Amino acid sequence: MIAENLPVLPIVLPILAAPLCVILHRPRLAWPLAVAVAWATFGVCCALLARVLADGTISYQLGNWAPPFGIEFRVDSLNAWLMPLVSGVGALVLTYAPRSLAAEVARSRHGLLYGVYLLSMTGLLGMTVTGDAFNVFVFLEISSLSTYALVSMGPDRRSLMAGFRYLIMGAIGGTFFLIGVGLLYMKTGTLNMADLAERLPAVKDSRTVLAGLGFLATGLSLKIALFPLHLWLPSAYTFAPSAVTAFLAATATKVSVYIVLRFFFTIAGVGESLGNGAVREAIMLLALVGIFVASLVACFQQEVKRALAYSSVAQIGYILVGVTMLTVDGMTGALVHVFNHALMKGGLFMVLGCVVARVGGSRLSDLRGIGRRMPLTAIAFVIGGLGMIGVPATVGFVSKWYLVLGALEAGLWHVAAMMLVSSLLAVVYVWRVVEVMYFQEPEDAPEIDEAKTDEAPFGMLLPTLVMIGATIWFGLDTDLTVDVARRTAAMLLGGGS
Amino acid sequence: MSTFVGLYNYWIVIVLMMAGLYTVIAKGNLVKKVIGLNLFQTSVILFYVGMGKVEGGTAPILVHGDGAEEVVYSNPLPHVLMLTAIVVGIATTAVALALVVRLNEAYDSIEEDEILEQDPTT
């Protein structure tokens, strides 16, 4: 019974638990429920991944209505590995959340926040698992709407404006996506992804389909924060509660990248969409400009959360550069970077959450002397930062290695060089923080005992260290991530479904 | 001329859509922005409904008896999809208006420039 319905459980579990959290309301009751459900979801996703790796693609008919009329959930090697990532990061951040939220959000809102958080997770997992184009839109809106609410629960009033801006941009992006799906439906008469993939090649040159793909690309670019459509992202990440930022930075944009891959590679086919030289080069150019501009802006921020948010925009650039190379190595690099960046950025934002819980802010001036006061937290930041730069033995190195290999394979020497140079910018924005943490003394606390430390609470520190530890684990043991990514990359570039 | 008159429903969609998008971009009042966003989303509903209409088609309710085979139905699927889109639009508007209420409590204003004056870094 459970084994048969495995693909639908990651949606059913959190979406049922979400209203329960709201009804229970008291954090003491709502949090254990939310955490238990999140970890159970993670378990289900891992079981799904194991089954897909062993037996190949799973197709699940929702309510036994056969596709293309019913909605199909389809798990193949592209989305199977994304689901444990989303649910795993979601569960880990939720485990970390209560102590972090205690410092930032009124206690009466915690129960609501857990409920909305689970809804957001439902939406992201639903976008990943579904095999129906319109269903993607529905789950996209579930996750987006709950994300707007999460962002605006931030500790100060600026989070409200950040949430509102995100809502406007997100709703426009979602609506563009809907128009795109409509245009594809007009021409093909189906919404099922496998059916779309079959029928699109026959009409690929029609203006309707091209316009549809254009709308899809624009809408999704807003959602993945491709430069210059990233304007909502820095404020949303800066002003949201730290735990929410860690979850969003690790998952939200990544799932949208997956949707791009799904629509433009497995559905429309490489040759028909991105293979068109001008489009491909335009996206690659935007991604490269995004890497440099966002990294440069990150170097001048006083608020560390905002610096990391701009760094996220740059990392999205790396992923898209890898995708647009259209080589197996480049695509492998992009897929691995989706995974690796989720771990690194999630971990770094969790570190900042620890600092906020102890010091009360995450501006550079707040971080003075953290190296002595919170040694483990500071080391976690250093390791995460080294990953952002791409130092060997961290995950950042693995993804940059494949991205550069892919660029060389495609004969794009200048792209490879630019990626290496842009890593130097990462050195700058990471070093600024490290310098302040270790070599600057706080101004107003001279009587701190040298030997005495003031670490973040254990409940926050442990998940943070697990997340940062994972960036080293997957940096050394690349078998799992690179193998799956390589198989998936070959599948994506081989065309067809 | 035939593209203009024959496809008039799409022209209406485009005009509505652009009016909505312009309102979102150009107006500083947050409630007006929400109204613009709503208009923008509603135009897509019209787009789908127009798409599902078959010329000479009737409502998609099964007809029995004489001549049942010749009856042409409109495509019900896009119409059904729009039920979901309407719900999404209402939810978006509700969340947006809730945020505007909270913003008004926090800043005592719903004008974007006045809010930015009080908090330049947002």
PDB file of C-alpha atoms in Angstrom, chain A residues 203-347:
ATOM      1  CA  VAL A 203       4.697  22.011 -34.506  1.00  0.00           C
ATOM      2  CA  LYS A 204       7.998  23.280 -33.187  1.00  0.00           C
ATOM      3  CA  ASP A 205       8.347  26.086 -35.739  1.00  0.00           C
ATOM      4  CA  SER A 206       4.920  27.596 -35.248  1.00  0.00           C
ATOM      5  CA  ARG A 207       4.890  31.071 -33.817  1.00  0.00           C
ATOM      6  CA  THR A 208       2.454  29.986 -31.100  1.00  0.00           C
ATOM      7  CA  VAL A 209       4.889  27.449 -29.684  1.00  0.00           C
ATOM      8  CA  LEU A 210       7.821  29.856 -29.873  1.00  0.00           C
ATOM      9  CA  ALA A 211       5.814  32.548 -28.104  1.00  0.00           C
ATOM     10  CA  GLY A 212       4.759  29.980 -25.503  1.00  0.00           C
ATOM     11  CA  LEU A 213       8.341  28.967 -24.834  1.00  0.00           C
ATOM     12  CA  GLY A 214       9.276  32.647 -24.635  1.00  0.00           C
ATOM     13  CA  PHE A 215       6.608  33.280 -22.002  1.00  0.00           C
ATOM     14  CA  LEU A 216       7.716  30.199 -20.062  1.00  0.00           C
ATOM     15  CA  ALA A 217      11.346  31.295 -20.162  1.00  0.00           C
ATOM     16  CA  THR A 218      10.535  34.824 -18.979  1.00  0.00           C
ATOM     17  CA  GLY A 219       8.247  33.675 -16.189  1.00  0.00           C
ATOM     18  CA  LEU A 220      10.732  31.102 -14.951  1.00  0.00           C
ATOM     19  CA  SER A 221      13.623  33.567 -15.198  1.00  0.00           C
ATOM     20  CA  LEU A 222      11.755  35.739 -12.704  1.00  0.00           C
ATOM     21  CA  LYS A 223      11.365  32.751 -10.402  1.00  0.00           C
ATOM     22  CA  ILE A 224      14.991  31.632 -10.609  1.00  0.00           C
ATOM     23  CA  ALA A 225      16.192  35.245 -10.258  1.00  0.00           C
ATOM     24  CA  LEU A 226      18.215  35.272 -13.457  1.00  0.00           C
ATOM     25  CA  PHE A 227      20.031  38.600 -13.758  1.00  0.00           C
ATOM     26  CA  PRO A 228      18.482  41.199 -14.396  1.00  0.00           C
ATOM     27  CA  LEU A 229      15.196  39.765 -13.078  1.00  0.00           C
ATOM     28  CA  HIS A 230      16.671  39.145  -9.622  1.00  0.00           C
ATOM     29  CA  LEU A 231      15.531  42.372  -7.966  1.00  0.00           C
ATOM     30  CA  TRP A 232      13.142  40.685  -5.542  1.00  0.00           C
ATOM     31  CA  LEU A 233      15.723  38.278  -4.193  1.00  0.00           C
ATOM     32  CA  PRO A 234      18.227  40.300  -2.107  1.00  0.00           C
ATOM     33  CA  SER A 235      15.605  42.062   0.015  1.00  0.00           C
ATOM     34  CA  ALA A 236      13.516  38.924   0.465  1.00  0.00           C
ATOM     35  CA  TYR A 237      16.520  36.928   1.688  1.00  0.00           C
ATOM     36  CA  THR A 238      17.815  39.764   3.864  1.00  0.00           C
ATOM     37  CA  PHE A 239      14.625  40.546   5.770  1.00  0.00           C
ATOM     38  CA  ALA A 240      13.010  37.104   6.069  1.00  0.00           C
ATOM     39  CA  PRO A 241      13.565  35.190   9.340  1.00  0.00           C
ATOM     40  CA  SER A 242      16.973  33.466   9.200  1.00  0.00           C
ATOM     41  CA  ALA A 243      15.547  29.938   9.145  1.00  0.00           C
ATOM     42  CA  VAL A 244      13.210  30.851   6.292  1.00  0.00           C
ATOM     43  CA  THR A 245      16.100  32.378   4.346  1.00  0.00           C
ATOM     44  CA  ALA A 246      18.161  29.230   4.792  1.00  0.00           C
ATOM     45  CA  PHE A 247      15.306  27.101   3.446  1.00  0.00           C
ATOM     46  CA  LEU A 248      14.492  29.409   0.523  1.00  0.00           C
ATOM     47  CA  ALA A 249      18.072  29.983  -0.523  1.00  0.00           C
ATOM     48  CA  ALA A 250      18.657  26.248  -0.611  1.00  0.00           C
ATOM     49  CA  THR A 251      15.493  25.144  -2.374  1.00  0.00           C
ATOM     50  CA  ALA A 252      13.176  27.692  -4.007  1.00  0.00           C
ATOM     51  CA  THR A 253      15.316  28.861  -6.920  1.00  0.00           C
ATOM     52  CA  LYS A 254      16.698  25.342  -7.415  1.00  0.00           C
ATOM     53  CA  VAL A 255      13.271  23.864  -8.042  1.00  0.00           C
ATOM     54  CA  SER A 256      12.607  26.583 -10.630  1.00  0.00           C
ATOM     55  CA  VAL A 257      15.874  25.668 -12.338  1.00  0.00           C
ATOM     56  CA  TYR A 258      14.553  22.119 -12.471  1.00  0.00           C
ATOM     57  CA  ILE A 259      11.358  23.350 -14.155  1.00  0.00           C
ATOM     58  CA  VAL A 260      13.473  25.135 -16.767  1.00  0.00           C
ATOM     59  CA  LEU A 261      15.369  21.916 -17.455  1.00  0.00           C
ATOM     60  CA  ARG A 262      12.132  19.941 -17.606  1.00  0.00           C
ATOM     61  CA  PHE A 263      10.428  22.280 -20.063  1.00  0.00           C
ATOM     62  CA  PHE A 264      13.351  23.169 -22.272  1.00  0.00           C
ATOM     63  CA  PHE A 265      15.173  19.861 -22.361  1.00  0.00           C
ATOM     64  CA  THR A 266      12.889  16.901 -21.809  1.00  0.00           C
ATOM     65  CA  ILE A 267       9.717  18.504 -23.208  1.00  0.00           C
ATOM     66  CA  ALA A 268      10.723  20.919 -25.940  1.00  0.00           C
ATOM     67  CA  GLY A 269      13.954  19.113 -26.784  1.00  0.00           C
ATOM     68  CA  VAL A 270      17.363  20.733 -26.901  1.00  0.00           C
ATOM     69  CA  GLY A 271      17.546  21.337 -30.614  1.00  0.00           C
ATOM     70  CA  GLU A 272      14.217  23.131 -30.718  1.00  0.00           C
ATOM     71  CA  SER A 273      14.655  25.640 -27.927  1.00  0.00           C
ATOM     72  CA  LEU A 274      17.989  26.475 -26.383  1.00  0.00           C
ATOM     73  CA  GLY A 275      19.867  24.935 -29.274  1.00  0.00           C
ATOM     74  CA  ASN A 276      18.796  27.938 -31.275  1.00  0.00           C
ATOM     75  CA  GLY A 277      22.144  29.763 -31.158  1.00  0.00           C
ATOM     76  CA  ALA A 278      21.017  33.315 -30.456  1.00  0.00           C
ATOM     77  CA  VAL A 279      18.761  32.399 -27.534  1.00  0.00           C
ATOM     78  CA  ARG A 280      21.387  30.197 -25.986  1.00  0.00           C
ATOM     79  CA  GLU A 281      24.070  32.840 -26.270  1.00  0.00           C
ATOM     80  CA  ALA A 282      21.774  35.534 -24.895  1.00  0.00           C
ATOM     81  CA  ILE A 283      21.025  33.472 -21.778  1.00  0.00           C
ATOM     82  CA  MET A 284      24.678  32.591 -21.330  1.00  0.00           C
ATOM     83  CA  LEU A 285      25.646  36.249 -21.650  1.00  0.00           C
ATOM     84  CA  LEU A 286      23.047  37.309 -19.069  1.00  0.00           C
ATOM     85  CA  ALA A 287      24.251  34.569 -16.748  1.00  0.00           C
ATOM     86  CA  LEU A 288      27.883  35.645 -17.095  1.00  0.00           C
ATOM     87  CA  VAL A 289      27.063  39.326 -16.582  1.00  0.00           C
ATOM     88  CA  GLY A 290      24.966  38.264 -13.594  1.00  0.00           C
ATOM     89  CA  ILE A 291      27.895  36.381 -12.076  1.00  0.00           C
ATOM     90  CA  PHE A 292      30.155  39.420 -12.256  1.00  0.00           C
ATOM     91  CA  VAL A 293      27.689  42.143 -11.328  1.00  0.00           C
ATOM     92  CA  ALA A 294      26.145  40.215  -8.429  1.00  0.00           C
ATOM     93  CA  SER A 295      29.530  39.101  -7.074  1.00  0.00           C
ATOM     94  CA  LEU A 296      30.821  42.679  -7.268  1.00  0.00           C
ATOM     95  CA  VAL A 297      27.763  44.056  -5.501  1.00  0.00           C
ATOM     96  CA  ALA A 298      28.180  41.352  -2.844  1.00  0.00           C
ATOM     97  CA  CYS A 299      31.670  42.683  -2.129  1.00  0.00           C
ATOM     98  CA  PHE A 300      30.293  46.064  -1.053  1.00  0.00           C
ATOM     99  CA  GLN A 301      27.515  45.013   1.321  1.00  0.00           C
ATOM    100  CA  GLN A 302      27.595  45.813   5.005  1.00  0.00           C
ATOM    101  CA  GLU A 303      24.782  43.361   5.761  1.00  0.00           C
ATOM    102  CA  VAL A 304      26.208  39.856   5.428  1.00  0.00           C
ATOM    103  CA  LYS A 305      22.818  38.300   4.623  1.00  0.00           C
ATOM    104  CA  ARG A 306      22.469  40.688   1.690  1.00  0.00           C
ATOM    105  CA  ALA A 307      25.987  39.868   0.489  1.00  0.00           C
ATOM    106  CA  LEU A 308      25.129  36.159   0.515  1.00  0.00           C
ATOM    107  CA  ALA A 309      21.842  36.882  -1.277  1.00  0.00           C
ATOM    108  CA  TYR A 310      23.722  38.629  -4.098  1.00  0.00           C
ATOM    109  CA  SER A 311      26.110  35.701  -4.111  1.00  0.00           C
ATOM    110  CA  SER A 312      23.062  33.475  -4.703  1.00  0.00           C
ATOM    111  CA  VAL A 313      22.227  35.479  -7.827  1.00  0.00           C
ATOM    112  CA  ALA A 314      25.789  34.881  -9.006  1.00  0.00           C
ATOM    113  CA  GLN A 315      25.561  31.141  -8.297  1.00  0.00           C
ATOM    114  CA  ILE A 316      22.351  30.921 -10.350  1.00  0.00           C
ATOM    115  CA  GLY A 317      24.491  32.403 -13.111  1.00  0.00           C
ATOM    116  CA  TYR A 318      26.994  29.542 -12.795  1.00  0.00           C
ATOM    117  CA  ILE A 319      24.187  26.999 -13.015  1.00  0.00           C
ATOM    118  CA  LEU A 320      22.735  28.567 -16.156  1.00  0.00           C
ATOM    119  CA  VAL A 321      26.121  28.922 -17.803  1.00  0.00           C
ATOM    120  CA  GLY A 322      26.571  25.186 -17.246  1.00  0.00           C
ATOM    121  CA  VAL A 323      23.136  24.447 -18.697  1.00  0.00           C
ATOM    122  CA  THR A 324      23.638  26.586 -21.805  1.00  0.00           C
ATOM    123  CA  MET A 325      26.963  24.962 -22.672  1.00  0.00           C
ATOM    124  CA  LEU A 326      24.980  21.928 -23.900  1.00  0.00           C
ATOM    125  CA  THR A 327      27.827  19.553 -23.112  1.00  0.00           C
ATOM    126  CA  VAL A 328      27.553  16.584 -20.788  1.00  0.00           C
ATOM    127  CA  ASP A 329      30.259  17.915 -18.476  1.00  0.00           C
ATOM    128  CA  GLY A 330      28.713  21.379 -18.363  1.00  0.00           C
ATOM    129  CA  MET A 331      25.275  19.964 -17.605  1.00  0.00           C
ATOM    130  CA  THR A 332      26.775  17.661 -14.966  1.00  0.00           C
ATOM    131  CA  GLY A 333      28.432  20.701 -13.402  1.00  0.00           C
ATOM    132  CA  ALA A 334      25.160  22.621 -13.432  1.00  0.00           C
ATOM    133  CA  LEU A 335      23.204  19.760 -11.838  1.00  0.00           C
ATOM    134  CA  VAL A 336      25.874  19.116  -9.226  1.00  0.00           C
ATOM    135  CA  HIS A 337      25.999  22.832  -8.501  1.00  0.00           C
ATOM    136  CA  VAL A 338      22.247  22.912  -7.895  1.00  0.00           C
ATOM    137  CA  PHE A 339      22.819  20.294  -5.209  1.00  0.00           C
ATOM    138  CA  ASN A 340      26.054  21.713  -3.830  1.00  0.00           C
ATOM    139  CA  HIS A 341      24.984  25.325  -3.764  1.00  0.00           C
ATOM    140  CA  ALA A 342      21.856  24.323  -1.855  1.00  0.00           C
ATOM    141  CA  LEU A 343      24.021  22.755   0.853  1.00  0.00           C
ATOM    142  CA  MET A 344      26.544  25.608   0.983  1.00  0.00           C
ATOM    143  CA  LYS A 345      24.132  28.522   0.926  1.00  0.00           C
ATOM    144  CA  GLY A 346      21.687  26.794   3.252  1.00  0.00           C
ATOM    145  CA  GLY A 347      24.553  26.149   5.665  1.00  0.00           C
TER     146      GLY A 347
END
